[in-house]
CSV table of C-alpha atoms in Angstrom, one decimal:
chain,number,residue,atom,x,y,z
A,263,MET,CA,-58.0,7.9,-34.9
A,264,ASN,CA,-57.0,6.8,-38.8
A,265,ARG,CA,-58.6,9.6,-40.3
A,266,LEU,CA,-58.1,12.2,-37.1
A,267,ARG,CA,-54.2,11.1,-38.5
A,268,SER,CA,-55.0,11.2,-42.5
A,269,ALA,CA,-57.0,14.8,-41.7
A,270,ALA,CA,-53.7,16.2,-39.9
A,271,CYS,CA,-51.4,15.0,-42.7
A,272,VAL,CA,-53.3,16.2,-45.3
A,273,VAL,CA,-53.7,19.7,-43.6
A,274,ALA,CA,-49.8,20.1,-42.7
A,275,LEU,CA,-49.1,19.8,-46.8
A,276,MET,CA,-52.2,22.3,-47.4
A,277,ALA,CA,-50.5,24.3,-45.6
A,278,LEU,CA,-46.9,24.1,-46.9
A,279,ALA,CA,-48.0,24.2,-50.4
A,280,LEU,CA,-49.4,27.7,-49.3
A,281,ALA,CA,-46.3,28.5,-47.1
A,282,LEU,CA,-44.5,27.0,-50.9
A,283,VAL,CA,-46.2,29.4,-52.7
A,284,ILE,CA,-46.0,32.7,-50.6
A,285,GLY,CA,-42.1,32.0,-50.4
A,286,HIS,CA,-41.6,31.8,-54.0
A,287,VAL,CA,-44.1,34.6,-54.2
A,288,HIS,CA,-42.1,36.7,-52.3
A,289,SER,CA,-38.7,36.4,-53.6
A,290,TYR,CA,-39.7,36.4,-57.9
A,291,THR,CA,-40.8,39.4,-58.4
A,292,GLU,CA,-40.2,39.9,-62.2
A,293,VAL,CA,-43.2,39.1,-64.3
A,294,SER,CA,-42.3,35.4,-65.7
A,295,PRO,CA,-41.0,34.7,-69.6
A,296,VAL,CA,-43.4,31.9,-69.7
A,297,ASP,CA,-46.5,34.3,-71.1
A,298,GLU,CA,-47.0,35.5,-67.5
A,299,LEU,CA,-48.4,39.1,-69.0
A,300,GLN,CA,-51.2,37.2,-71.2
A,301,HIS,CA,-52.5,35.1,-68.0
A,302,LEU,CA,-52.5,38.3,-66.2
A,303,ASP,CA,-54.0,40.4,-68.5
A,304,TYR,CA,-56.8,37.6,-68.7
A,305,LEU,CA,-56.8,37.2,-65.3
A,306,ILE,CA,-57.7,41.4,-64.9
A,307,ARG,CA,-60.2,40.9,-67.3
A,308,ALA,CA,-61.9,37.7,-66.2
A,309,GLY,CA,-62.0,39.3,-62.7
A,310,ASP,CA,-64.0,41.9,-64.4
A,311,GLY,CA,-66.3,39.7,-66.2
A,312,HIS,CA,-65.4,39.8,-69.4
A,313,LEU,CA,-63.2,37.7,-72.2
A,314,VAL,CA,-59.9,37.4,-73.8
A,315,GLY,CA,-61.1,37.0,-77.5
A,316,LEU,CA,-58.4,36.6,-80.2
A,317,GLY,CA,-56.7,40.2,-81.3
A,318,ASP,CA,-57.0,41.7,-78.1
A,319,LEU,CA,-54.3,43.9,-77.2
A,320,PHE,CA,-52.6,43.9,-73.5
A,321,SER,CA,-54.6,46.5,-71.3
A,322,GLN,CA,-53.3,49.3,-69.9
A,323,ARG,CA,-53.5,48.3,-65.8
A,324,SER,CA,-51.8,45.1,-67.2
A,325,LEU,CA,-48.8,47.2,-69.2
A,326,ARG,CA,-48.1,49.4,-66.2
A,327,LEU,CA,-47.6,46.1,-64.4
A,328,GLU,CA,-45.3,45.0,-66.5
A,329,THR,CA,-43.4,48.4,-66.4
A,330,CYS,CA,-43.0,48.3,-62.7
A,331,HIS,CA,-42.3,44.4,-61.5
A,332,ARG,CA,-39.9,44.3,-64.5
A,333,LEU,CA,-39.7,41.3,-66.9
A,334,ASP,CA,-37.5,38.2,-66.2
A,335,ALA,CA,-36.2,38.3,-69.8
A,336,GLU,CA,-33.7,40.4,-72.3
A,337,PHE,CA,-36.6,41.8,-73.7
A,338,ASP,CA,-36.9,43.7,-70.4
A,339,ALA,CA,-34.6,46.4,-71.9
A,340,LYS,CA,-37.4,47.6,-75.0
A,341,VAL,CA,-40.2,47.2,-71.8
A,342,PRO,CA,-40.7,51.7,-70.7
A,343,ALA,CA,-39.8,52.7,-67.1
A,344,CYS,CA,-42.2,52.1,-64.4
A,345,VAL,CA,-45.6,54.1,-65.2
A,346,THR,CA,-48.3,54.3,-62.5
A,347,ASP,CA,-49.9,57.4,-63.9
A,348,PRO,CA,-53.1,56.3,-65.3
A,349,SER,CA,-52.9,59.0,-67.4
A,350,ILE,CA,-49.9,57.9,-69.9
A,351,GLU,CA,-51.0,55.7,-72.1
A,352,LEU,CA,-48.7,52.9,-72.9
A,353,ASP,CA,-48.4,51.3,-76.5
A,354,PRO,CA,-48.7,47.6,-76.3
A,355,THR,CA,-47.5,47.0,-79.8
A,356,THR,CA,-44.2,47.9,-78.2
A,357,PHE,CA,-44.5,45.0,-76.0
A,358,GLN,CA,-44.3,40.8,-75.9
A,359,GLU,CA,-46.0,39.1,-78.9
A,360,SER,CA,-46.2,42.9,-80.6
A,361,GLY,CA,-49.1,43.2,-77.9
A,362,PHE,CA,-51.7,40.5,-78.7
A,363,ASN,CA,-52.8,38.7,-75.6
A,364,THR,CA,-52.1,35.0,-77.1
A,365,ALA,CA,-54.2,33.1,-73.8
A,366,ALA,CA,-57.2,33.9,-75.5
A,367,ILE,CA,-57.3,30.1,-76.8
A,368,HIS,CA,-57.7,29.1,-73.5
A,369,PRO,CA,-61.3,29.0,-71.8
A,370,PRO,CA,-62.1,31.1,-68.7
A,371,THR,CA,-62.2,28.6,-66.4
A,372,TYR,CA,-58.5,29.6,-64.2
A,373,TYR,CA,-58.8,33.4,-64.8
A,374,VAL,CA,-62.2,33.3,-63.0
A,375,VAL,CA,-61.2,31.1,-60.6
A,376,ASP,CA,-58.4,33.0,-59.9
A,377,GLY,CA,-59.5,36.5,-60.2
A,378,VAL,CA,-62.4,35.8,-57.7
A,379,VAL,CA,-59.2,34.1,-55.4
A,380,ALA,CA,-57.2,37.5,-55.7
A,381,ARG,CA,-60.0,39.9,-55.3
A,382,VAL,CA,-60.7,38.0,-51.5
A,383,ILE,CA,-56.8,38.4,-51.2
A,384,ALA,CA,-56.9,42.0,-52.4
A,385,SER,CA,-59.2,43.1,-49.0
A,386,VAL,CA,-57.0,40.9,-46.9
A,387,LEU,CA,-52.9,41.8,-48.6
A,388,PRO,CA,-51.4,44.9,-47.8
A,389,VAL,CA,-50.6,44.9,-51.8
A,390,LYS,CA,-54.2,46.0,-52.5
A,391,ASP,CA,-53.0,47.4,-56.2
A,392,ASP,CA,-50.8,44.8,-57.3
A,393,PRO,CA,-53.2,42.0,-59.3
A,394,LEU,CA,-50.1,40.2,-60.3
A,395,THR,CA,-49.0,39.3,-56.3
A,396,ASN,CA,-53.0,38.7,-55.8
A,397,GLY,CA,-52.7,36.4,-58.5
A,398,ARG,CA,-49.5,34.1,-58.8
A,399,VAL,CA,-50.7,34.3,-54.2
A,400,ALA,CA,-54.6,32.8,-55.5
A,401,GLY,CA,-52.7,29.9,-57.7
A,402,ALA,CA,-52.0,28.5,-53.9
A,403,VAL,CA,-56.2,27.3,-53.7
A,404,TRP,CA,-55.0,25.1,-57.3
A,405,LEU,CA,-52.0,23.7,-55.2
A,406,MET,CA,-54.1,22.8,-51.8
A,407,ALA,CA,-56.7,21.2,-53.8
A,408,ALA,CA,-53.7,19.2,-56.0
A,409,VAL,CA,-52.5,17.9,-52.0
A,410,GLY,CA,-56.2,16.5,-51.3
A,411,ALA,CA,-56.6,14.5,-54.7
A,412,LEU,CA,-52.8,13.6,-54.8
A,413,TRP,CA,-54.2,12.5,-51.3
A,414,LEU,CA,-57.4,10.3,-51.8
A,415,LEU,CA,-55.1,9.1,-55.1
A,416,LEU,CA,-52.0,7.4,-53.7
A,417,ARG,CA,-54.3,6.1,-50.4
A,418,GLU,CA,-57.1,4.2,-52.9
A,419,LEU,CA,-53.9,2.9,-54.3
A,420,GLY,CA,-52.8,1.1,-51.1
A,421,ALA,CA,-49.8,3.6,-50.5
A,422,ASN,CA,-49.6,4.6,-46.1
A,423,ARG,CA,-49.4,7.9,-44.8
A,424,LEU,CA,-45.5,8.4,-44.4
A,425,LEU,CA,-44.7,7.4,-48.2
A,426,SER,CA,-48.4,9.6,-49.2
A,427,SER,CA,-47.1,12.1,-47.3
A,428,ALA,CA,-43.4,11.8,-48.4
A,429,LEU,CA,-44.6,11.9,-52.6
A,430,ILE,CA,-47.0,14.8,-52.2
A,431,ALA,CA,-43.8,17.0,-50.3
A,432,ILE,CA,-41.4,15.8,-53.8
A,433,THR,CA,-44.9,16.6,-55.7
A,434,ILE,CA,-45.0,20.5,-54.8
A,435,SER,CA,-42.0,21.0,-54.1
A,436,ALA,CA,-40.6,20.1,-57.4
A,437,PRO,CA,-39.7,23.3,-58.8
A,438,THR,CA,-40.9,22.8,-62.4
A,439,VAL,CA,-44.6,22.2,-60.3
A,440,LEU,CA,-44.0,24.9,-57.5
A,441,PHE,CA,-43.3,27.8,-60.6
A,442,ALA,CA,-46.7,26.7,-62.2
A,443,ALA,CA,-48.7,27.1,-58.7
A,444,ALA,CA,-46.7,30.2,-57.6
A,445,THR,CA,-47.5,32.3,-60.8
A,446,ILE,CA,-50.0,33.2,-62.7
A,447,ASN,CA,-50.0,30.3,-65.2
A,448,THR,CA,-52.7,27.8,-66.5
A,449,ASP,CA,-50.2,25.2,-65.7
A,450,GLY,CA,-51.1,25.3,-62.3
A,451,THR,CA,-53.6,24.0,-62.7
A,452,SER,CA,-53.0,20.5,-64.0
A,453,LEU,CA,-51.7,18.8,-61.2
A,454,LEU,CA,-55.4,18.8,-59.7
A,455,CYS,CA,-56.8,17.5,-62.8
A,456,GLY,CA,-54.2,14.9,-63.6
A,457,ALA,CA,-54.9,13.6,-59.9
A,458,LEU,CA,-58.4,14.1,-59.3
A,459,LEU,CA,-59.0,12.0,-62.8
A,460,VAL,CA,-57.0,9.2,-62.3
A,461,TRP,CA,-58.4,9.2,-58.6
A,462,ALA,CA,-62.4,9.2,-60.1
A,463,VAL,CA,-61.8,6.2,-62.6
A,464,ILE,CA,-59.6,4.4,-60.1
A,465,ARG,CA,-62.9,4.7,-57.9
A,466,TRP,CA,-65.1,4.1,-60.3
A,467,GLU,CA,-63.9,0.6,-61.0
A,468,ARG,CA,-63.9,-0.4,-57.3
A,469,GLY,CA,-67.3,0.5,-57.9
A,470,ARG,CA,-67.0,3.3,-54.7
A,471,LEU,CA,-68.0,6.3,-57.1
A,472,PRO,CA,-70.7,7.3,-59.5
A,473,MET,CA,-69.5,8.5,-63.6
A,474,TRP,CA,-71.1,11.3,-63.2
A,475,VAL,CA,-67.9,12.3,-60.7
A,476,VAL,CA,-65.7,11.1,-63.6
A,477,LEU,CA,-67.4,13.3,-65.8
A,478,ALA,CA,-67.1,16.0,-64.9
A,479,ALA,CA,-63.5,15.9,-63.7
A,480,ALA,CA,-62.8,14.9,-67.3
A,481,ALA,CA,-64.9,18.3,-67.8
A,482,LEU,CA,-62.7,20.3,-65.9
A,483,CYS,CA,-59.2,19.1,-67.5
A,484,ALA,CA,-61.2,20.1,-71.3
A,485,GLY,CA,-62.3,23.2,-69.4
A,486,THR,CA,-59.1,24.5,-68.0
A,487,LYS,CA,-56.5,23.7,-70.8
A,488,VAL,CA,-56.6,22.1,-73.7
A,489,THR,CA,-52.9,20.1,-72.9
A,490,ASN,CA,-55.0,19.3,-69.2
A,491,LEU,CA,-56.8,16.4,-71.9
A,492,ILE,CA,-53.3,14.8,-71.9
A,493,ALA,CA,-55.3,12.9,-68.0
A,494,VAL,CA,-58.0,12.2,-70.6
A,495,ALA,CA,-55.9,10.1,-72.7
A,496,VAL,CA,-53.9,8.5,-69.7
A,497,VAL,CA,-57.3,7.2,-68.0
A,498,VAL,CA,-58.4,6.2,-71.4
A,499,LEU,CA,-55.0,4.1,-72.2
A,500,TYR,CA,-55.9,2.7,-68.5
A,501,LEU,CA,-59.2,1.9,-69.3
A,502,LEU,CA,-58.0,-0.6,-72.4
A,503,ILE,CA,-55.6,-1.8,-70.6
A,504,ARG,CA,-57.3,-2.8,-68.2
A,505,CYS,CA,-60.5,-5.0,-70.9
A,506,ASN,CA,-59.9,-8.8,-71.3
A,507,TRP,CA,-58.4,-9.2,-74.4
A,508,SER,CA,-58.4,-12.3,-74.0
A,509,ALA,CA,-61.7,-12.0,-76.1
A,510,TRP,CA,-60.1,-11.7,-79.1
A,511,ARG,CA,-59.3,-15.3,-79.8
A,512,SER,CA,-63.2,-16.3,-80.0
A,513,ALA,CA,-65.2,-16.6,-83.8
A,514,ARG,CA,-66.0,-13.2,-83.6
A,515,PRO,CA,-63.3,-10.7,-82.2
A,516,GLU,CA,-65.1,-8.0,-82.5
A,517,ARG,CA,-68.4,-9.1,-80.5
A,518,GLU,CA,-66.6,-11.1,-78.1
A,519,PHE,CA,-64.9,-8.1,-76.9
A,520,VAL,CA,-66.9,-5.5,-76.5
A,521,ARG,CA,-69.5,-8.1,-75.0
A,522,VAL,CA,-67.3,-9.4,-72.3
A,523,ASN,CA,-65.5,-5.2,-72.1
A,524,ARG,CA,-68.8,-3.4,-72.0
A,525,ARG,CA,-68.2,-2.1,-68.2
A,526,ARG,CA,-64.7,-0.6,-69.3
A,527,LEU,CA,-65.4,0.4,-72.9
A,528,LEU,CA,-68.3,2.5,-72.6
A,529,PRO,CA,-67.2,4.7,-69.5
A,530,VAL,CA,-63.8,5.6,-72.0
A,531,VAL,CA,-66.3,6.3,-75.1
A,532,TRP,CA,-68.3,8.7,-72.1
A,533,ILE,CA,-65.3,10.3,-70.4
A,534,SER,CA,-63.8,11.1,-74.3
A,535,ALA,CA,-67.0,12.6,-75.4
A,536,THR,CA,-67.6,15.1,-72.5
A,537,ALA,CA,-63.5,16.2,-72.9
A,538,VAL,CA,-64.6,16.7,-77.3
A,539,LEU,CA,-67.8,18.5,-76.6
A,540,VAL,CA,-66.6,20.3,-73.5
A,541,SER,CA,-63.0,21.5,-75.7
A,542,GLY,CA,-65.7,21.9,-79.1
A,543,ILE,CA,-67.9,24.6,-76.8
A,544,TRP,CA,-64.8,26.8,-75.7
A,545,GLN,CA,-64.1,26.6,-79.2
A,546,VAL,CA,-67.2,27.9,-80.3
A,547,VAL,CA,-67.2,30.5,-78.2
A,548,ALA,CA,-63.6,31.4,-78.5
A,549,THR,CA,-64.1,31.5,-82.9
A,550,SER,CA,-67.2,33.8,-81.9
A,551,ILE,CA,-65.5,36.9,-80.1
A,552,ALA,CA,-62.7,36.1,-81.8
A,553,MET,CA,-61.1,39.7,-83.2
A,554,VAL,CA,-58.7,38.4,-85.8
A,555,ALA,CA,-57.8,35.5,-87.1
A,556,GLY,CA,-55.6,32.8,-85.9
A,557,ALA,CA,-53.0,33.4,-88.3
A,558,ASP,CA,-53.0,37.5,-88.8
A,559,ILE,CA,-51.4,36.9,-85.1
A,560,PRO,CA,-47.4,38.0,-85.0
A,561,MET,CA,-46.8,34.7,-82.9
A,562,THR,CA,-48.5,32.4,-85.2
A,563,GLN,CA,-46.8,34.0,-88.0
A,564,ARG,CA,-43.5,33.4,-86.2
A,565,TYR,CA,-43.8,29.3,-85.8
A,566,THR,CA,-45.8,29.1,-89.0
A,567,VAL,CA,-43.8,26.1,-91.6
A,568,THR,CA,-44.0,25.6,-95.4
A,569,GLN,CA,-43.5,21.9,-94.8
A,570,PHE,CA,-43.5,19.2,-91.8
A,571,PRO,CA,-41.2,19.1,-89.9
A,572,MET,CA,-39.9,15.7,-89.3
A,573,SER,CA,-36.3,15.8,-87.9
A,574,GLN,CA,-38.2,17.6,-84.6
A,575,PHE,CA,-41.4,15.4,-84.6
A,576,ILE,CA,-39.4,12.3,-84.3
A,577,GLY,CA,-37.8,14.0,-80.7
A,578,SER,CA,-40.8,15.8,-79.5
A,579,TRP,CA,-42.0,12.9,-77.4
A,580,ARG,CA,-38.9,13.2,-75.3
A,581,GLN,CA,-40.5,16.7,-74.4
A,582,THR,CA,-43.1,15.6,-72.4
A,583,PHE,CA,-41.7,12.3,-71.6
A,584,ASP,CA,-39.6,13.9,-68.3
A,585,PRO,CA,-42.5,16.2,-67.6
A,586,LEU,CA,-40.7,17.5,-63.8
A,587,PHE,CA,-37.5,17.9,-65.6
A,588,GLY,CA,-37.6,22.1,-66.1
A,589,PRO,CA,-34.8,23.5,-68.8
A,590,TYR,CA,-36.3,26.8,-67.2
A,591,LEU,CA,-36.0,28.3,-63.6
A,592,PRO,CA,-36.5,31.6,-61.8
A,593,PRO,CA,-33.5,32.9,-60.6
A,594,PHE,CA,-33.7,32.5,-57.2
A,595,LEU,CA,-33.9,28.4,-57.5
A,596,ARG,CA,-30.8,28.1,-59.5
A,597,THR,CA,-28.9,26.5,-56.7
A,598,ASP,CA,-26.9,23.6,-56.9
A,599,ALA,CA,-29.0,21.7,-54.5
A,600,VAL,CA,-32.0,22.9,-56.3
A,601,THR,CA,-30.5,21.7,-59.7
A,602,LEU,CA,-29.1,17.8,-57.5
A,603,ILE,CA,-32.2,17.2,-56.4
A,604,SER,CA,-34.8,18.0,-58.9
A,605,GLY,CA,-33.0,16.8,-61.4
A,606,LEU,CA,-32.7,13.1,-59.5
A,607,ILE,CA,-36.2,13.5,-58.7
A,608,ALA,CA,-37.2,14.3,-62.3
A,609,LEU,CA,-35.0,10.7,-63.1
A,610,LEU,CA,-36.7,9.1,-60.5
A,611,LEU,CA,-39.8,9.5,-61.5
A,612,ILE,CA,-39.3,7.5,-64.6
A,613,VAL,CA,-37.4,5.1,-63.3
A,614,PHE,CA,-39.5,3.7,-60.6
A,615,THR,CA,-42.7,4.1,-63.1
A,616,ILE,CA,-40.9,1.7,-65.6
A,617,VAL,CA,-39.8,-0.7,-62.7
A,618,ALA,CA,-43.4,-0.5,-61.8
A,619,MET,CA,-44.3,-1.6,-65.0
A,620,VAL,CA,-42.4,-4.0,-65.4
A,621,ARG,CA,-42.7,-6.1,-61.4
A,622,SER,CA,-46.0,-5.6,-61.0
A,623,PRO,CA,-48.0,-8.4,-62.0
A,624,ARG,CA,-49.6,-8.8,-65.8
A,625,GLY,CA,-53.1,-7.2,-65.3
A,626,SER,CA,-53.2,-5.4,-62.3
A,627,ARG,CA,-54.2,-2.0,-61.8
A,628,ASP,CA,-50.4,-1.0,-61.1
A,629,ARG,CA,-49.4,-2.3,-64.1
A,630,ALA,CA,-52.0,-1.1,-66.7
A,631,LEU,CA,-51.5,2.4,-64.6
A,632,ALA,CA,-47.6,2.3,-65.2
A,633,CYS,CA,-48.4,1.6,-69.0
A,634,ALA,CA,-51.0,4.3,-69.2
A,635,ALA,CA,-48.8,7.2,-67.7
A,636,LEU,CA,-45.5,6.5,-69.5
A,637,ALA,CA,-47.4,5.7,-72.9
A,638,ALA,CA,-49.6,9.1,-72.7
A,639,ALA,CA,-46.3,11.3,-71.7
A,640,ALA,CA,-44.7,9.8,-74.6
A,641,VAL,CA,-47.0,10.6,-77.2
A,642,ALA,CA,-48.2,14.1,-75.9
A,643,GLY,CA,-45.3,15.6,-77.4
A,644,PRO,CA,-45.5,14.5,-81.1
A,645,ALA,CA,-49.3,14.7,-81.0
A,646,ILE,CA,-49.3,18.0,-79.6
A,647,VAL,CA,-46.8,18.8,-82.8
A,648,LEU,CA,-49.0,16.9,-85.3
A,649,PHE,CA,-52.2,18.8,-84.1
A,650,ASN,CA,-50.2,22.2,-84.2
A,651,TYR,CA,-49.7,21.7,-87.8
A,652,GLY,CA,-52.3,20.3,-88.6
A,653,PHE,CA,-54.7,23.2,-87.3
A,654,GLN,CA,-52.0,25.9,-88.1
A,655,SER,CA,-49.1,25.0,-90.2
A,656,VAL,CA,-46.8,25.7,-86.8
A,657,TYR,CA,-44.3,24.1,-85.0
A,658,VAL,CA,-43.3,25.0,-81.7
A,659,ASP,CA,-40.9,23.1,-78.7
A,660,ILE,CA,-43.2,21.4,-77.0
A,661,PRO,CA,-42.4,22.7,-73.4
A,662,PHE,CA,-42.0,19.7,-70.6
A,663,ARG,CA,-44.4,21.3,-68.1
A,664,TYR,CA,-47.4,20.8,-71.2
A,665,ALA,CA,-47.4,17.2,-69.6
A,666,LEU,CA,-47.7,17.9,-66.1
A,667,VAL,CA,-51.3,16.8,-66.0
A,668,ALA,CA,-49.5,13.1,-66.6
A,669,VAL,CA,-47.3,13.7,-62.9
A,670,PRO,CA,-50.0,12.6,-61.2
A,671,ALA,CA,-50.3,9.2,-62.2
A,672,LEU,CA,-46.5,8.9,-62.6
A,673,MET,CA,-46.3,9.5,-59.2
A,674,ALA,CA,-48.7,7.2,-58.6
A,675,ALA,CA,-48.0,4.0,-60.2
A,676,ALA,CA,-44.0,4.7,-58.8
A,677,ALA,CA,-45.5,4.3,-55.5
A,678,ALA,CA,-46.3,0.8,-56.2
A,679,VAL,CA,-42.6,0.2,-55.9
A,680,LEU,CA,-42.0,2.1,-53.0
A,681,ARG,CA,-44.4,0.6,-50.4
A,682,GLY,CA,-41.6,-1.3,-47.9
A,683,ARG,CA,-40.1,-0.2,-45.0
A,684,TRP,CA,-36.8,0.8,-46.3
A,685,ALA,CA,-37.8,2.5,-49.7
A,686,THR,CA,-40.4,4.8,-47.7
A,687,LEU,CA,-38.1,5.9,-45.4
A,688,LEU,CA,-35.5,6.4,-48.5
A,689,THR,CA,-38.2,8.7,-49.9
A,690,THR,CA,-39.5,10.3,-47.3
A,691,GLY,CA,-35.7,11.5,-46.7
A,692,LEU,CA,-35.7,12.8,-50.3
A,693,ALA,CA,-39.0,15.2,-49.9
A,694,VAL,CA,-36.4,16.4,-46.6
A,695,ALA,CA,-33.6,17.5,-49.0
A,696,SER,CA,-35.9,18.5,-51.7
A,697,VAL,CA,-38.5,21.3,-49.2
A,698,ALA,CA,-35.9,22.1,-47.6
A,699,SER,CA,-33.5,22.8,-51.0
A,700,VAL,CA,-36.3,24.8,-52.2
A,701,GLY,CA,-37.0,26.2,-48.8
A,702,ILE,CA,-33.1,27.7,-48.1
A,703,ALA,CA,-33.5,29.2,-51.9
A,704,PHE,CA,-36.2,31.1,-51.0
A,705,ARG,CA,-35.1,34.8,-50.3
């Protein structure tokens, strides 16, 4: 009976995720300014079995879709009027990023999966020749899968069905999460990758899951988007925090520390090696199919700096520390209710995680997870700034959404202080308000 109830909760939450995505797709028809043209073009090419190389220009099909759907940005004034005639040749260089597809840096995993699902959807939906709409609806697959992974994670950490359901509803209705899932964007993979890897590590730690599942989850993070490696940082920090550091008091601290903590240190090595290997393989492939050097891409040139941006670097931790905060929202979601509730949730997520870190017993799983999630979220911004400058001499403001992959760990850590009866009821009420505010905004 308990399993049936749990299954019913998961099915209902997956149905909610699908409904939220469809509502978002219906309400938001313009091309997103968050690189959606690049991702759309990659998805179309991946669906045809082709990779995008650095230096490739947007395809004519992608450009025609943008001219008819329009672009949700001021640059739309420069986009030609709707063109549907395939015989009319559009000039890619007159579109954003001078026509270059900057999504070439991403592995093809997301695009292949969504490309296949979009084609299946095209055989069912009446909008058969609209890859933008079909690709967006396909994003529901990642969000629905994330629901399942979040359920496993929260239940593994002791949250009851009501609290787990409320926290998941809050997460999938958060505008930043929903926007990532309901537009064509690799950020839509973040929630699944983060939840799956943290759950796998905790499950393995309890002796209930083989290591190869953990490594497969780490490979998925590295094989979808480089910023999903933040989840790898979370679990690596978690395992290190869980080590028995008292071994350093011995006469030979290094050897004793390794001997005592061998079971946790080996996974740190294997997880890190897997992530580096998968990322490295893709970099080799991406370099081999590149048409031009990265320094020759107009977007790279626009962000190139001559000296290290120390002032921006100092404040970059804030850019990923609060991942549910969304400086950009689609026009239909810019309501007072959505702004108030989503802002409150973004704040409470960090506050409750900090409370969990302080109140949880020393050495406990809850405290370790809270510390690891907060540390990884804070360090991610500066780390990405250093990476960009070191490899390309560029500085880009790090979007908050890059740390969405850390949200499952933050949510799971916060759950530790919300297990009481009244806390659970208040969380449930906040979940209802969050879903309702977004649902009412749909048009």
